PDB file of C-alpha atoms in Angstrom:
ATOM      1  CA  UNK A   1     127.616 134.184  89.472  1.00  0.00           C
ATOM      2  CA  UNK A   2     127.250 133.062  85.846  1.00  0.00           C
ATOM      3  CA  UNK A   3     129.924 131.862  83.515  1.00  0.00           C
ATOM      4  CA  UNK A   4     130.752 132.294  79.898  1.00  0.00           C
ATOM      5  CA  UNK A   5     133.456 131.042  77.290  1.00  0.00           C
ATOM      6  CA  UNK A   6     134.678 132.721  74.289  1.00  0.00           C
ATOM      7  CA  UNK A   7     133.283 130.982  71.143  1.00  0.00           C
ATOM      8  CA  UNK A   8     134.038 131.709  67.373  1.00  0.00           C
ATOM      9  CA  UNK A   9     130.911 131.517  65.176  1.00  0.00           C
ATOM     10  CA  UNK A  10     131.503 129.435  62.109  1.00  0.00           C
ATOM     11  CA  UNK A  11     129.028 131.606  60.151  1.00  0.00           C
ATOM     12  CA  UNK A  12     130.854 134.957  60.298  1.00  0.00           C
ATOM     13  CA  UNK A  13     134.176 134.171  62.009  1.00  0.00           C
ATOM     14  CA  UNK A  14     133.534 136.576  64.821  1.00  0.00           C
ATOM     15  CA  UNK A  15     133.936 135.877  68.580  1.00  0.00           C
ATOM     16  CA  UNK A  16     131.115 136.051  71.198  1.00  0.00           C
ATOM     17  CA  UNK A  17     130.551 135.238  74.810  1.00  0.00           C
ATOM     18  CA  UNK A  18     128.671 132.016  75.214  1.00  0.00           C
ATOM     19  CA  UNK A  19     126.744 131.303  78.446  1.00  0.00           C
ATOM     20  CA  UNK A  20     127.831 127.822  79.928  1.00  0.00           C
ATOM     21  CA  UNK A  21     126.902 125.915  82.916  1.00  0.00           C
ATOM     22  CA  UNK A  22     129.154 124.148  85.429  1.00  0.00           C
ATOM     23  CA  UNK A  23     128.712 121.043  87.655  1.00  0.00           C
ATOM     24  CA  UNK A  24     125.899 118.738  87.698  1.00  0.00           C
ATOM     25  CA  UNK A  25     122.277 120.106  87.292  1.00  0.00           C
ATOM     26  CA  UNK A  26     120.471 120.981  90.567  1.00  0.00           C
ATOM     27  CA  UNK A  27     118.049 118.070  91.066  1.00  0.00           C
ATOM     28  CA  UNK A  28     114.486 117.947  92.614  1.00  0.00           C
ATOM     29  CA  UNK A  29     115.764 117.061  96.130  1.00  0.00           C
ATOM     30  CA  UNK A  30     117.899 120.111  96.238  1.00  0.00           C
ATOM     31  CA  UNK A  31     115.002 122.357  95.008  1.00  0.00           C
ATOM     32  CA  UNK A  32     112.665 120.864  97.616  1.00  0.00           C
ATOM     33  CA  UNK A  33     115.303 121.340 100.304  1.00  0.00           C
ATOM     34  CA  UNK A  34     115.783 125.047  99.371  1.00  0.00           C
ATOM     35  CA  UNK A  35     112.011 125.596  99.181  1.00  0.00           C
ATOM     36  CA  UNK A  36     111.530 123.971 102.572  1.00  0.00           C
ATOM     37  CA  UNK A  37     114.168 126.207 104.059  1.00  0.00           C
ATOM     38  CA  UNK A  38     112.517 129.447 102.901  1.00  0.00           C
ATOM     39  CA  UNK A  39     108.866 128.306 103.652  1.00  0.00           C
ATOM     40  CA  UNK A  40     106.792 126.727 106.382  1.00  0.00           C
ATOM     41  CA  UNK A  41     106.411 123.668 104.195  1.00  0.00           C
ATOM     42  CA  UNK A  42     108.154 120.377 105.059  1.00  0.00           C
ATOM     43  CA  UNK A  43     110.914 118.944 102.730  1.00  0.00           C
ATOM     44  CA  UNK A  44     108.640 115.840 102.157  1.00  0.00           C
ATOM     45  CA  UNK A  45     105.510 117.921 101.236  1.00  0.00           C
ATOM     46  CA  UNK A  46     107.541 120.112  98.876  1.00  0.00           C
ATOM     47  CA  UNK A  47     109.175 117.153  97.159  1.00  0.00           C
ATOM     48  CA  UNK A  48     105.847 115.503  96.634  1.00  0.00           C
ATOM     49  CA  UNK A  49     104.379 118.622  95.038  1.00  0.00           C
ATOM     50  CA  UNK A  50     107.467 119.019  92.706  1.00  0.00           C
ATOM     51  CA  UNK A  51     107.356 115.415  91.721  1.00  0.00           C
ATOM     52  CA  UNK A  52     103.648 115.773  90.616  1.00  0.00           C
ATOM     53  CA  UNK A  53     104.110 119.137  88.946  1.00  0.00           C
ATOM     54  CA  UNK A  54     105.192 117.744  85.576  1.00  0.00           C
ATOM     55  CA  UNK A  55     102.201 115.428  85.294  1.00  0.00           C
ATOM     56  CA  UNK A  56      99.709 118.270  86.208  1.00  0.00           C
ATOM     57  CA  UNK A  57     101.260 120.635  83.656  1.00  0.00           C
ATOM     58  CA  UNK A  58     101.105 117.891  81.015  1.00  0.00           C
ATOM     59  CA  UNK A  59      97.412 117.100  81.776  1.00  0.00           C
ATOM     60  CA  UNK A  60      96.490 120.707  81.333  1.00  0.00           C
ATOM     61  CA  UNK A  61      98.499 121.224  78.232  1.00  0.00           C
ATOM     62  CA  UNK A  62      97.071 117.923  76.739  1.00  0.00           C
ATOM     63  CA  UNK A  63      93.659 119.585  77.213  1.00  0.00           C
ATOM     64  CA  UNK A  64      94.796 122.421  74.790  1.00  0.00           C
ATOM     65  CA  UNK A  65      95.557 124.989  77.667  1.00  0.00           C
ATOM     66  CA  UNK A  66      98.481 127.012  78.499  1.00  0.00           C
ATOM     67  CA  UNK A  67      99.853 126.847  82.140  1.00  0.00           C
ATOM     68  CA  UNK A  68     100.762 130.194  83.744  1.00  0.00           C
ATOM     69  CA  UNK A  69     102.704 129.873  86.910  1.00  0.00           C
ATOM     70  CA  UNK A  70     102.854 133.280  88.656  1.00  0.00           C
ATOM     71  CA  UNK A  71     106.498 134.316  89.312  1.00  0.00           C
ATOM     72  CA  UNK A  72     107.727 131.679  86.975  1.00  0.00           C
ATOM     73  CA  UNK A  73     106.255 131.822  83.543  1.00  0.00           C
ATOM     74  CA  UNK A  74     103.922 130.217  80.818  1.00  0.00           C
ATOM     75  CA  UNK A  75     104.161 126.594  79.548  1.00  0.00           C
ATOM     76  CA  UNK A  76     102.498 125.582  76.253  1.00  0.00           C
ATOM     77  CA  UNK A  77     102.680 123.003  73.493  1.00  0.00           C
ATOM     78  CA  UNK A  78     103.789 123.453  69.888  1.00  0.00           C
ATOM     79  CA  UNK A  79     103.557 120.976  67.063  1.00  0.00           C
ATOM     80  CA  UNK A  80     106.347 119.928  64.972  1.00  0.00           C
ATOM     81  CA  UNK A  81     105.160 119.051  61.439  1.00  0.00           C
ATOM     82  CA  UNK A  82     106.386 116.961  58.701  1.00  0.00           C
ATOM     83  CA  UNK A  83     108.576 118.659  56.109  1.00  0.00           C
ATOM     84  CA  UNK A  84     106.087 118.879  53.249  1.00  0.00           C
ATOM     85  CA  UNK A  85     102.875 121.046  53.596  1.00  0.00           C
ATOM     86  CA  UNK A  86      99.788 120.472  51.680  1.00  0.00           C
ATOM     87  CA  UNK A  87      98.299 122.753  48.970  1.00  0.00           C
ATOM     88  CA  UNK A  88      94.871 122.922  49.995  1.00  0.00           C
ATOM     89  CA  UNK A  89      93.402 123.836  53.451  1.00  0.00           C
ATOM     90  CA  UNK A  90      91.060 120.924  53.420  1.00  0.00           C
ATOM     91  CA  UNK A  91      94.052 118.540  53.325  1.00  0.00           C
ATOM     92  CA  UNK A  92      95.391 119.741  56.529  1.00  0.00           C
ATOM     93  CA  UNK A  93      95.256 117.075  59.316  1.00  0.00           C
ATOM     94  CA  UNK A  94      96.734 115.823  62.618  1.00  0.00           C
ATOM     95  CA  UNK A  95      98.431 113.216  60.702  1.00  0.00           C
ATOM     96  CA  UNK A  96     101.010 116.003  59.553  1.00  0.00           C
ATOM     97  CA  UNK A  97     102.025 116.409  63.132  1.00  0.00           C
ATOM     98  CA  UNK A  98     105.363 114.592  63.665  1.00  0.00           C
ATOM     99  CA  UNK A  99     106.135 115.571  67.321  1.00  0.00           C
ATOM    100  CA  UNK A 100     105.198 117.864  70.171  1.00  0.00           C
ATOM    101  CA  UNK A 101     107.411 120.360  72.178  1.00  0.00           C
ATOM    102  CA  UNK A 102     106.942 122.062  75.285  1.00  0.00           C
ATOM    103  CA  UNK A 103     107.734 125.751  75.192  1.00  0.00           C
ATOM    104  CA  UNK A 104     108.305 128.099  77.996  1.00  0.00           C
ATOM    105  CA  UNK A 105     108.138 131.845  78.305  1.00  0.00           C
ATOM    106  CA  UNK A 106     109.531 133.314  81.580  1.00  0.00           C
ATOM    107  CA  UNK A 107     107.145 135.743  83.392  1.00  0.00           C
ATOM    108  CA  UNK A 108     108.143 139.310  82.636  1.00  0.00           C
ATOM    109  CA  UNK A 109     107.568 142.441  84.559  1.00  0.00           C
ATOM    110  CA  UNK A 110     108.329 146.173  83.881  1.00  0.00           C
ATOM    111  CA  UNK A 111     111.487 147.617  85.546  1.00  0.00           C
ATOM    112  CA  UNK A 112     111.233 150.363  88.099  1.00  0.00           C
ATOM    113  CA  UNK A 113     111.496 153.002  85.230  1.00  0.00           C
ATOM    114  CA  UNK A 114     108.749 151.172  83.407  1.00  0.00           C
ATOM    115  CA  UNK A 115     110.816 151.107  80.109  1.00  0.00           C
ATOM    116  CA  UNK A 116     112.360 147.652  80.140  1.00  0.00           C
ATOM    117  CA  UNK A 117     110.908 144.269  80.720  1.00  0.00           C
ATOM    118  CA  UNK A 118     112.715 142.141  83.240  1.00  0.00           C
ATOM    119  CA  UNK A 119     112.294 138.273  83.122  1.00  0.00           C
ATOM    120  CA  UNK A 120     111.465 136.714  86.468  1.00  0.00           C
ATOM    121  CA  UNK A 121     114.083 133.912  86.095  1.00  0.00           C
ATOM    122  CA  UNK A 122     116.983 136.409  85.374  1.00  0.00           C
ATOM    123  CA  UNK A 123     118.537 137.667  88.547  1.00  0.00           C
ATOM    124  CA  UNK A 124     119.065 141.388  88.893  1.00  0.00           C
ATOM    125  CA  UNK A 125     122.556 140.807  90.140  1.00  0.00           C
ATOM    126  CA  UNK A 126     124.183 138.475  87.610  1.00  0.00           C
ATOM    127  CA  UNK A 127     127.987 138.578  87.846  1.00  0.00           C
ATOM    128  CA  UNK A 128     129.636 137.104  84.628  1.00  0.00           C
ATOM    129  CA  UNK A 129     132.890 135.231  84.997  1.00  0.00           C
ATOM    130  CA  UNK A 130     135.009 134.009  82.094  1.00  0.00           C
ATOM    131  CA  UNK A 131     135.906 130.401  82.102  1.00  0.00           C
ATOM    132  CA  UNK A 132     139.130 129.217  80.606  1.00  0.00           C
ATOM    133  CA  UNK A 133     138.663 127.441  77.310  1.00  0.00           C
ATOM    134  CA  UNK A 134     139.774 124.104  78.839  1.00  0.00           C
ATOM    135  CA  UNK A 135     137.254 124.376  81.932  1.00  0.00           C
ATOM    136  CA  UNK A 136     134.820 121.588  82.258  1.00  0.00           C
ATOM    137  CA  UNK A 137     131.282 122.693  81.616  1.00  0.00           C
ATOM    138  CA  UNK A 138     128.043 120.751  81.666  1.00  0.00           C
ATOM    139  CA  UNK A 139     127.015 119.157  78.456  1.00  0.00           C
ATOM    140  CA  UNK A 140     123.903 120.843  77.307  1.00  0.00           C
ATOM    141  CA  UNK A 141     122.437 117.389  76.313  1.00  0.00           C
ATOM    142  CA  UNK A 142     122.616 116.367  79.795  1.00  0.00           C
ATOM    143  CA  UNK A 143     120.089 119.166  81.059  1.00  0.00           C
ATOM    144  CA  UNK A 144     122.823 121.953  81.618  1.00  0.00           C
ATOM    145  CA  UNK A 145     121.628 124.292  78.815  1.00  0.00           C
ATOM    146  CA  UNK A 146     125.113 125.602  77.839  1.00  0.00           C
ATOM    147  CA  UNK A 147     124.373 127.337  74.669  1.00  0.00           C
ATOM    148  CA  UNK A 148     123.387 130.914  73.929  1.00  0.00           C
ATOM    149  CA  UNK A 149     120.229 132.356  72.335  1.00  0.00           C
ATOM    150  CA  UNK A 150     122.144 133.777  69.346  1.00  0.00           C
ATOM    151  CA  UNK A 151     125.387 135.327  68.475  1.00  0.00           C
ATOM    152  CA  UNK A 152     126.097 138.229  70.659  1.00  0.00           C
ATOM    153  CA  UNK A 153     123.569 137.280  73.299  1.00  0.00           C
ATOM    154  CA  UNK A 154     123.858 135.302  76.425  1.00  0.00           C
TER     155      UNK A 154
END
């Protein structure tokens, strides 16, 4: 089940459901254990592959490539630039890049009717439960991801 809290937007004063997470984030050990349970691969082998995955993705993206993982989605870099642009194309340089972000697009597939796109990481059977305002949720800064995409969306 997934959880939400009611949140009032400062911009328009309207209330919206906001997706929240609870508990501590699932860690690599837990993911490795679960993958080992549903496959023929040992926990140790699964853990080793998962631990090396981030470095492999970073290496490919540093080569200017996107990485598409079947059933998961696509990872790629974007550049954050300094605030002020330049007037002439010839003045554009890598020195304007202030930082790099990793972006992720979940894999999508068409639904049975072919009309709607379904993201691979969004379960077909999400059951939303409202949490009380005082319920403890995971701090998004700690890897929990407790904020919504935009007002009115979860």
